[in-house]
Tab-separated table of C-alpha atoms in Angstrom:
chain	number	residue	atom	x	y	z
A	12	MET	CA	2.315	-16.181	-17.142
A	13	ARG	CA	5.038	-14.143	-15.507
A	14	PHE	CA	6.656	-13.991	-12.075
A	15	PHE	CA	8.980	-11.134	-11.104
A	16	VAL	CA	9.859	-9.540	-7.755
A	17	PRO	CA	13.387	-8.070	-7.855
A	18	THR	CA	13.439	-6.840	-4.251
A	19	ASP	CA	15.688	-8.632	-1.754
A	20	ILE	CA	13.211	-9.240	1.097
A	21	TYR	CA	13.952	-10.360	4.641
A	22	VAL	CA	11.183	-10.986	7.181
A	23	GLU	CA	12.559	-11.725	10.645
A	24	LYS	CA	13.158	-10.389	14.138
A	25	ASN	CA	15.912	-7.765	14.444
A	26	CYS	CA	15.979	-7.633	10.681
A	27	VAL	CA	17.751	-4.282	10.316
A	28	LYS	CA	20.652	-5.197	12.601
A	29	ASN	CA	20.922	-8.705	11.143
A	30	HIS	CA	21.336	-7.303	7.641
A	31	ALA	CA	23.394	-4.213	8.346
A	32	GLN	CA	25.873	-5.077	5.614
A	33	ASN	CA	23.064	-5.291	3.058
A	34	ILE	CA	22.072	-1.712	3.912
A	35	LEU	CA	25.645	-0.412	3.919
A	36	SER	CA	26.344	-1.896	0.496
A	37	VAL	CA	23.544	0.109	-1.165
A	38	GLY	CA	25.226	3.526	-1.219
A	39	LEU	CA	27.515	6.096	0.352
A	40	ARG	CA	25.147	8.841	1.586
A	41	ALA	CA	21.581	8.161	2.686
A	42	LEU	CA	18.410	10.202	2.781
A	43	ILE	CA	15.968	8.766	5.337
A	44	MET	CA	12.302	9.460	4.556
A	45	THR	CA	9.881	9.043	7.448
A	46	GLY	CA	6.996	10.621	9.348
A	47	ARG	CA	7.320	12.933	12.317
A	48	HIS	CA	6.861	10.548	15.221
A	49	SER	CA	6.178	6.849	14.663
A	50	ALA	CA	9.609	5.728	13.422
A	51	ALA	CA	11.282	7.399	16.378
A	52	LYS	CA	8.720	5.922	18.760
A	53	ASN	CA	8.829	2.316	17.567
A	54	GLY	CA	12.620	2.109	17.370
A	55	SER	CA	12.948	1.588	13.633
A	56	LEU	CA	14.655	4.942	13.019
A	57	ASN	CA	17.176	4.275	15.778
A	58	ASP	CA	17.912	0.796	14.407
A	59	VAL	CA	18.645	2.216	10.962
A	60	THR	CA	20.718	5.193	12.100
A	61	GLU	CA	22.834	2.986	14.383
A	62	VAL	CA	23.659	0.778	11.406
A	63	LEU	CA	24.580	3.799	9.298
A	64	ASP	CA	26.672	5.338	12.086
A	65	ASP	CA	28.519	2.079	12.702
A	66	GLY	CA	29.196	1.804	8.979
A	67	ASN	CA	30.328	5.447	8.670
A	68	VAL	CA	27.592	6.233	6.165
A	69	PRO	CA	26.422	9.870	6.497
A	70	PHE	CA	22.657	10.321	6.526
A	71	LEU	CA	20.026	13.048	6.493
A	72	VAL	CA	16.665	12.466	8.165
A	73	PHE	CA	13.649	14.030	6.443
A	74	ASN	CA	10.784	13.442	8.893
A	75	GLU	CA	8.045	15.510	7.285
A	76	VAL	CA	6.232	12.829	5.275
A	77	GLU	CA	2.497	13.198	5.831
A	78	GLU	CA	-0.267	10.654	5.328
A	79	ASN	CA	-0.913	10.621	1.569
A	80	PRO	CA	2.408	12.271	0.631
A	81	SER	CA	2.072	15.351	-1.525
A	82	THR	CA	4.114	16.569	-4.446
A	83	ASP	CA	5.039	19.651	-2.388
A	84	THR	CA	6.590	17.452	0.302
A	85	LEU	CA	8.459	15.421	-2.306
A	86	ARG	CA	9.888	18.569	-3.853
A	87	LYS	CA	11.122	19.781	-0.468
A	88	ALA	CA	12.698	16.436	0.363
A	89	THR	CA	14.380	16.192	-3.045
A	90	LEU	CA	15.974	19.621	-2.681
A	91	ALA	CA	17.319	18.658	0.747
A	92	ALA	CA	18.627	15.344	-0.599
A	93	ARG	CA	20.405	17.042	-3.508
A	94	ASP	CA	22.070	19.533	-1.171
A	95	PHE	CA	23.179	16.618	0.988
A	96	LYS	CA	24.359	14.673	-2.096
A	97	ALA	CA	22.401	11.565	-1.106
A	98	ASP	CA	22.882	8.620	-3.450
A	99	PHE	CA	20.224	6.316	-1.968
A	100	VAL	CA	16.973	6.624	-0.039
A	101	ILE	CA	15.720	4.700	2.979
A	102	GLY	CA	11.974	4.775	3.621
A	103	ILE	CA	10.892	3.980	7.184
A	104	GLY	CA	7.219	3.805	8.136
A	105	GLY	CA	3.889	2.959	6.574
A	106	GLY	CA	2.968	3.165	2.935
A	107	SER	CA	3.175	6.943	2.852
A	108	ALA	CA	6.836	7.004	3.885
A	109	LEU	CA	7.784	4.149	1.575
A	110	ASP	CA	5.919	5.614	-1.405
A	111	ALA	CA	7.472	9.023	-0.762
A	112	ALA	CA	10.927	7.435	-0.628
A	113	LYS	CA	10.351	5.808	-4.018
A	114	ALA	CA	9.187	9.049	-5.606
A	115	VAL	CA	12.130	11.042	-4.240
A	116	ALA	CA	14.509	8.331	-5.480
A	117	LEU	CA	13.149	8.916	-8.981
A	118	LEU	CA	13.319	12.708	-8.692
A	119	LEU	CA	16.937	12.551	-7.542
A	120	SER	CA	17.924	10.778	-10.762
A	121	ASN	CA	15.862	13.078	-12.977
A	122	PRO	CA	16.485	16.752	-12.154
A	123	ASP	CA	14.456	17.806	-15.198
A	124	VAL	CA	11.284	16.235	-13.697
A	125	ASP	CA	9.264	18.360	-11.266
A	126	ALA	CA	7.307	16.663	-8.493
A	127	ASP	CA	4.047	18.022	-9.939
A	128	ASP	CA	4.775	16.135	-13.177
A	129	LEU	CA	5.147	12.709	-11.574
A	130	HIS	CA	1.687	11.557	-12.678
A	131	LYS	CA	2.376	12.293	-16.351
A	132	VAL	CA	3.050	9.223	-18.458
A	133	PRO	CA	6.713	9.335	-19.521
A	134	ASP	CA	7.925	8.494	-23.000
A	135	ARG	CA	10.537	6.173	-21.474
A	136	GLN	CA	11.197	4.338	-18.220
A	137	LEU	CA	13.044	6.702	-15.874
A	138	GLU	CA	15.976	5.698	-13.692
A	139	HIS	CA	16.015	6.107	-9.917
A	140	VAL	CA	18.557	5.861	-7.118
A	141	PRO	CA	18.315	2.740	-4.917
A	142	VAL	CA	15.597	2.492	-2.269
A	143	VAL	CA	15.684	0.548	0.993
A	144	ALA	CA	12.282	-0.087	2.613
A	145	VAL	CA	11.707	-0.629	6.333
A	146	PRO	CA	7.936	-0.998	6.841
A	147	THR	CA	6.438	-0.383	10.276
A	148	THR	CA	2.739	-1.060	9.548
A	149	CYS	CA	1.044	-4.245	8.383
A	150	GLY	CA	-0.893	-2.974	5.401
A	151	THR	CA	0.519	-1.458	2.274
A	152	GLY	CA	3.166	-3.980	1.265
A	153	SER	CA	4.910	-1.119	-0.532
A	154	GLU	CA	8.243	-2.737	0.293
A	155	ALA	CA	7.425	-5.430	-2.288
A	156	THR	CA	5.768	-3.376	-5.033
A	157	PRO	CA	6.943	-0.939	-7.719
A	158	VAL	CA	4.040	1.411	-6.912
A	159	ALA	CA	4.043	4.863	-5.298
A	160	ILE	CA	0.700	6.515	-4.503
A	161	ILE	CA	1.187	10.286	-4.551
A	162	THR	CA	-1.208	13.208	-4.038
A	163	ASN	CA	-1.133	16.388	-6.114
A	164	HIS	CA	-3.318	18.891	-4.272
A	165	LYS	CA	-3.018	21.470	-7.042
A	166	ILE	CA	-5.115	19.343	-9.390
A	167	GLY	CA	-7.027	17.325	-6.770
A	168	LEU	CA	-5.454	13.990	-7.728
A	169	LYS	CA	-4.392	10.976	-5.678
A	170	LYS	CA	-3.201	7.931	-7.605
A	171	SER	CA	-0.154	5.853	-8.403
A	172	ILE	CA	2.533	7.437	-10.512
A	173	PRO	CA	3.352	5.623	-13.801
A	174	HIS	CA	6.878	4.640	-12.823
A	175	VAL	CA	8.316	1.268	-11.769
A	176	ILE	CA	10.280	1.760	-8.543
A	177	PHE	CA	11.033	-1.497	-6.733
A	178	PRO	CA	13.123	-1.196	-3.549
A	179	VAL	CA	16.418	-3.038	-3.806
A	180	LEU	CA	16.113	-4.194	-0.198
A	181	ALA	CA	13.178	-4.655	2.205
A	182	LEU	CA	13.648	-5.364	5.916
A	183	VAL	CA	10.435	-6.451	7.626
A	184	ASP	CA	10.288	-6.796	11.423
A	185	GLY	CA	7.104	-7.375	13.410
A	186	LYS	CA	8.499	-5.740	16.532
A	187	TYR	CA	7.786	-2.290	15.074
A	188	LEU	CA	4.054	-2.903	15.540
A	189	ALA	CA	4.476	-2.892	19.329
A	190	SER	CA	3.862	0.834	19.699
A	191	ALA	CA	1.047	1.028	17.136
A	192	LYS	CA	-2.510	1.622	18.311
A	193	LYS	CA	-4.960	-1.228	17.787
A	194	GLN	CA	-7.062	0.692	15.243
A	195	LEU	CA	-3.993	1.476	13.128
A	196	ILE	CA	-3.130	-2.227	13.053
A	197	VAL	CA	-6.724	-3.030	12.076
A	198	ASN	CA	-6.879	-0.325	9.405
A	199	THR	CA	-3.639	-1.391	7.762
A	200	ALA	CA	-4.525	-5.081	8.006
A	201	VAL	CA	-7.752	-4.333	6.102
A	202	ASP	CA	-5.632	-2.724	3.381
A	203	ALA	CA	-3.549	-5.907	3.144
A	204	LEU	CA	-6.754	-7.952	2.968
A	205	SER	CA	-7.961	-5.775	0.103
A	206	HIS	CA	-4.705	-6.276	-1.779
A	207	MET	CA	-5.092	-10.031	-1.678
A	208	VAL	CA	-8.789	-10.106	-2.563
A	209	GLU	CA	-8.260	-7.666	-5.446
A	210	SER	CA	-5.289	-9.689	-6.673
A	211	ILE	CA	-7.431	-12.823	-7.006
A	212	LEU	CA	-10.536	-11.051	-8.353
A	213	ASN	CA	-8.490	-9.673	-11.207
A	214	VAL	CA	-8.036	-10.452	-14.900
A	215	LYS	CA	-4.268	-10.675	-14.331
A	216	SER	CA	-4.633	-13.446	-11.765
A	217	ASN	CA	-2.788	-16.595	-12.820
A	218	ALA	CA	-1.371	-19.816	-11.391
A	219	PHE	CA	1.964	-18.177	-10.503
A	220	ASN	CA	0.781	-15.045	-8.760
A	221	ARG	CA	-2.209	-16.661	-6.991
A	222	VAL	CA	0.261	-18.478	-4.737
A	223	PHE	CA	0.798	-15.233	-2.817
A	224	PRO	CA	-2.738	-14.065	-2.034
A	225	GLU	CA	-4.017	-17.571	-1.331
A	226	TYR	CA	-1.323	-18.165	1.293
A	227	GLY	CA	-1.688	-14.623	2.594
A	228	LEU	CA	-5.459	-14.932	2.990
A	229	LYS	CA	-4.954	-18.093	5.043
A	230	LEU	CA	-2.570	-16.199	7.339
A	231	TRP	CA	-4.983	-13.261	7.529
A	232	GLY	CA	-7.802	-15.605	8.480
A	233	GLU	CA	-5.678	-16.909	11.343
A	234	CYS	CA	-5.370	-13.332	12.655
A	235	LYS	CA	-8.954	-12.190	12.169
A	236	ASP	CA	-10.281	-13.197	15.599
A	237	ALA	CA	-7.534	-11.165	17.276
A	238	LEU	CA	-8.295	-8.176	15.061
A	239	LEU	CA	-12.003	-8.438	15.866
A	240	ALA	CA	-11.537	-8.921	19.615
A	241	SER	CA	-11.477	-6.046	22.079
A	242	GLY	CA	-8.099	-5.167	23.545
A	243	ASP	CA	-4.661	-5.109	22.009
A	244	VAL	CA	-3.422	-7.599	19.445
A	245	ASP	CA	-1.130	-10.157	21.054
A	246	VAL	CA	2.538	-9.594	20.370
A	247	SER	CA	2.837	-13.163	19.084
A	248	LEU	CA	0.854	-12.135	15.978
A	249	TYR	CA	2.993	-9.140	14.990
A	250	GLU	CA	5.381	-11.139	12.835
A	251	LYS	CA	2.515	-12.968	11.096
A	252	LEU	CA	0.704	-9.698	10.372
A	253	MET	CA	3.829	-8.148	8.864
A	254	LEU	CA	4.511	-11.257	6.793
A	255	THR	CA	0.929	-11.187	5.536
A	256	SER	CA	1.301	-7.548	4.554
A	257	THR	CA	4.468	-8.215	2.562
A	258	ILE	CA	2.837	-11.193	0.840
A	259	ALA	CA	-0.121	-8.946	-0.007
A	260	GLY	CA	2.285	-6.445	-1.545
A	261	MET	CA	3.856	-9.192	-3.642
A	262	SER	CA	0.339	-10.091	-4.770
A	263	ILE	CA	-0.485	-6.684	-6.229
A	264	ALA	CA	3.017	-6.292	-7.635
A	265	HIS	CA	1.864	-8.825	-10.241
A	266	THR	CA	-1.737	-7.801	-10.781
A	267	SER	CA	-2.240	-4.240	-9.550
A	268	THR	CA	-5.403	-3.308	-7.625
A	269	THR	CA	-8.932	-3.006	-8.937
A	270	LEU	CA	-12.148	-1.180	-8.053
A	271	PRO	CA	-11.973	-0.954	-4.240
A	272	HIS	CA	-8.633	0.830	-4.393
A	273	GLY	CA	-9.732	3.052	-7.259
A	274	MET	CA	-12.864	4.007	-5.329
A	275	SER	CA	-10.942	4.633	-2.117
A	276	TYR	CA	-8.824	7.475	-3.454
A	277	ASP	CA	-11.722	9.929	-3.695
A	278	LEU	CA	-12.747	9.159	-0.121
A	279	THR	CA	-9.221	9.809	1.111
A	280	LEU	CA	-8.626	12.900	-0.994
A	281	HIS	CA	-11.987	14.614	-0.555
A	282	ALA	CA	-13.194	13.293	2.824
A	283	GLY	CA	-9.964	12.574	4.675
A	284	VAL	CA	-10.768	8.899	5.277
A	285	PRO	CA	-7.676	6.798	6.169
A	286	HIS	CA	-6.616	4.543	3.331
A	287	GLY	CA	-7.321	1.132	4.886
A	288	PRO	CA	-10.964	1.820	5.815
A	289	ALA	CA	-11.493	3.758	2.570
A	290	VAL	CA	-10.634	0.611	0.623
A	291	GLY	CA	-12.375	-1.743	3.014
A	292	TYR	CA	-15.753	-0.028	2.721
A	293	PHE	CA	-15.986	-1.184	-0.919
A	294	LEU	CA	-14.515	-4.655	-0.579
A	295	ALA	CA	-17.570	-6.793	0.240
A	296	ALA	CA	-19.762	-5.220	-2.455
A	297	TYR	CA	-16.971	-5.651	-5.010
A	298	THR	CA	-16.751	-9.302	-4.036
A	299	GLU	CA	-20.508	-9.626	-4.519
A	300	VAL	CA	-20.265	-8.205	-8.046
A	301	CYS	CA	-17.392	-10.537	-8.909
A	302	ALA	CA	-19.388	-13.528	-7.654
A	303	LYS	CA	-21.506	-13.172	-10.817
A	304	PHE	CA	-18.437	-13.735	-13.003
A	305	VAL	CA	-16.003	-15.863	-10.963
A	306	PRO	CA	-18.036	-17.548	-8.213
A	307	GLY	CA	-15.367	-20.166	-7.600
A	308	ASP	CA	-12.768	-17.508	-6.822
A	309	VAL	CA	-15.096	-15.774	-4.371
A	310	GLU	CA	-15.822	-19.090	-2.645
A	311	ARG	CA	-12.082	-19.743	-2.393
A	312	ILE	CA	-11.449	-16.349	-0.792
A	313	LEU	CA	-14.203	-16.840	1.778
A	314	SER	CA	-12.998	-20.345	2.576
A	315	LEU	CA	-9.412	-19.196	3.174
A	316	LEU	CA	-10.710	-16.516	5.534
A	317	GLY	CA	-12.880	-19.015	7.398
A	318	LEU	CA	-16.117	-17.307	6.322
A	319	GLY	CA	-19.313	-18.926	5.068
A	320	ASN	CA	-20.703	-16.282	2.740
A	321	ILE	CA	-20.463	-12.660	1.610
A	322	GLY	CA	-22.861	-11.609	4.362
A	323	GLU	CA	-20.344	-12.804	6.959
A	324	PHE	CA	-17.606	-10.987	5.044
A	325	THR	CA	-19.650	-7.769	5.176
A	326	THR	CA	-20.320	-8.169	8.900
A	327	MET	CA	-16.641	-8.784	9.624
A	328	LEU	CA	-15.528	-5.683	7.733
A	329	GLN	CA	-18.156	-3.508	9.419
A	330	SER	CA	-17.034	-4.797	12.813
A	331	LEU	CA	-13.446	-3.850	11.987
A	332	ILE	CA	-13.882	-0.450	10.334
A	333	GLY	CA	-17.526	0.534	10.738
A	334	THR	CA	-19.457	2.224	7.957
A	335	TYR	CA	-19.225	5.597	6.246
A	336	ALA	CA	-21.786	8.108	4.976
A	337	VAL	CA	-21.492	10.746	2.263
A	338	THR	CA	-23.885	13.108	0.530
A	339	ARG	CA	-25.741	11.828	-2.511
A	340	GLU	CA	-24.020	14.486	-4.600
A	341	MET	CA	-20.603	13.268	-3.507
A	342	ARG	CA	-21.458	9.616	-4.076
A	343	ASP	CA	-22.832	10.308	-7.550
A	344	LYS	CA	-19.767	12.355	-8.425
A	345	PHE	CA	-17.418	9.561	-7.315
A	346	ALA	CA	-19.419	6.959	-9.242
A	347	ALA	CA	-19.436	9.026	-12.435
A	348	ALA	CA	-15.650	9.293	-12.351
A	349	MET	CA	-15.196	5.575	-11.688
A	350	LYS	CA	-17.414	4.597	-14.638
A	351	VAL	CA	-14.767	5.969	-17.016
A	352	ASN	CA	-11.708	4.781	-15.072
A	353	ARG	CA	-10.537	2.136	-17.515
A	354	SER	CA	-7.313	1.450	-15.588
A	355	LYS	CA	-9.405	-0.114	-12.822
A	356	LEU	CA	-12.522	-1.272	-14.686
A	357	ASP	CA	-10.499	-3.285	-17.201
A	358	LEU	CA	-8.965	-5.349	-14.391
A	359	VAL	CA	-12.335	-6.606	-13.117
A	360	PRO	CA	-13.056	-10.229	-14.141
A	361	GLY	CA	-16.202	-10.227	-16.279
A	362	LYS	CA	-17.865	-7.377	-18.073
A	363	ILE	CA	-18.670	-4.947	-15.295
A	364	SER	CA	-21.483	-2.521	-16.098
A	365	PRO	CA	-22.173	1.060	-14.984
A	366	GLU	CA	-25.022	-0.403	-12.936
A	367	ASP	CA	-22.505	-2.646	-11.148
A	368	VAL	CA	-20.419	0.390	-10.274
A	369	ASP	CA	-23.502	2.115	-8.864
A	370	PHE	CA	-24.312	-1.027	-6.893
A	371	VAL	CA	-20.895	-1.057	-5.221
A	372	TYR	CA	-21.219	2.597	-4.195
A	373	GLU	CA	-24.812	2.217	-2.998
A	374	LYS	CA	-24.040	-0.948	-1.019
A	375	SER	CA	-20.830	0.478	0.463
A	376	LEU	CA	-21.635	4.086	1.393
A	377	SER	CA	-24.751	5.235	3.194
A	378	LEU	CA	-26.174	8.721	2.661
A	379	LEU	CA	-26.026	11.642	5.054
């Protein structure tokens, strides 16, 4: 068994201001990676830039990170960062901004690597400049993982790059959820839920790393009624949702994700489905398959969530994110690709069959 999370993580109110010196000690010139609007709207960008200004650390804001960051965007950001002579990267936002920050940090240290080559398996572990993560959504947990999910549109590929890029510092503050729309909170919370379920229903699950998802699922269960209810989520739950997300990230940092995440990437890449729902559509059926191999683990997950059976789990997920329909041709194409995806199949507890893969797709996606 192994336990390893090298990131210095703080989860508290006014986290950025409270730990200004931690940020200022990371480097001398900062590139800030973020999206176009949300970080400015929720106050996180202002909190970070005030700290940098007060500490006389020059910074460049690159606010062009899109959902599912592309290699083209990374290349553009890296060129700007090199011209600016940035020596560390601050990612502010959801998983897209944090993953993009990680990838650019690696590109800055390796000028011989092009962004389009990030998915190639290297012959050695590559260095990267330091990364600071300031998450503003309650889903990806990227602040606590070494993973960066990047899209290469030229070859029609969305997946994690084979590089270990842990942030050196993560500053997690629930107040940044205040300006988020309810459905965004729900979508990202479903992603966090998937991380924890996939971490337990995983061949890499062990006594050390199960501590994270089991505690996180209990917290998630305490939030589920608010997520299911009409109206906005009460501000009193923001900190708990962000904590749950970070715990979920720590969960997959040890185990990686399994089938639901692997299946989600095609939906996002080819149908434009947001990441959280794209994962969530497959989660209940995956749990049903795993119940054949590790029934005790499935029962534990349901118990922590306050659910009686997989049927209730399915109903809850459908209430949160609805359902999704594709053409039979698309569904068959996705299933065929997943049946040879050993990186995900080999993490499933038990000997999963091609028929099991078909079952998950058929149970999860209806036909147009």
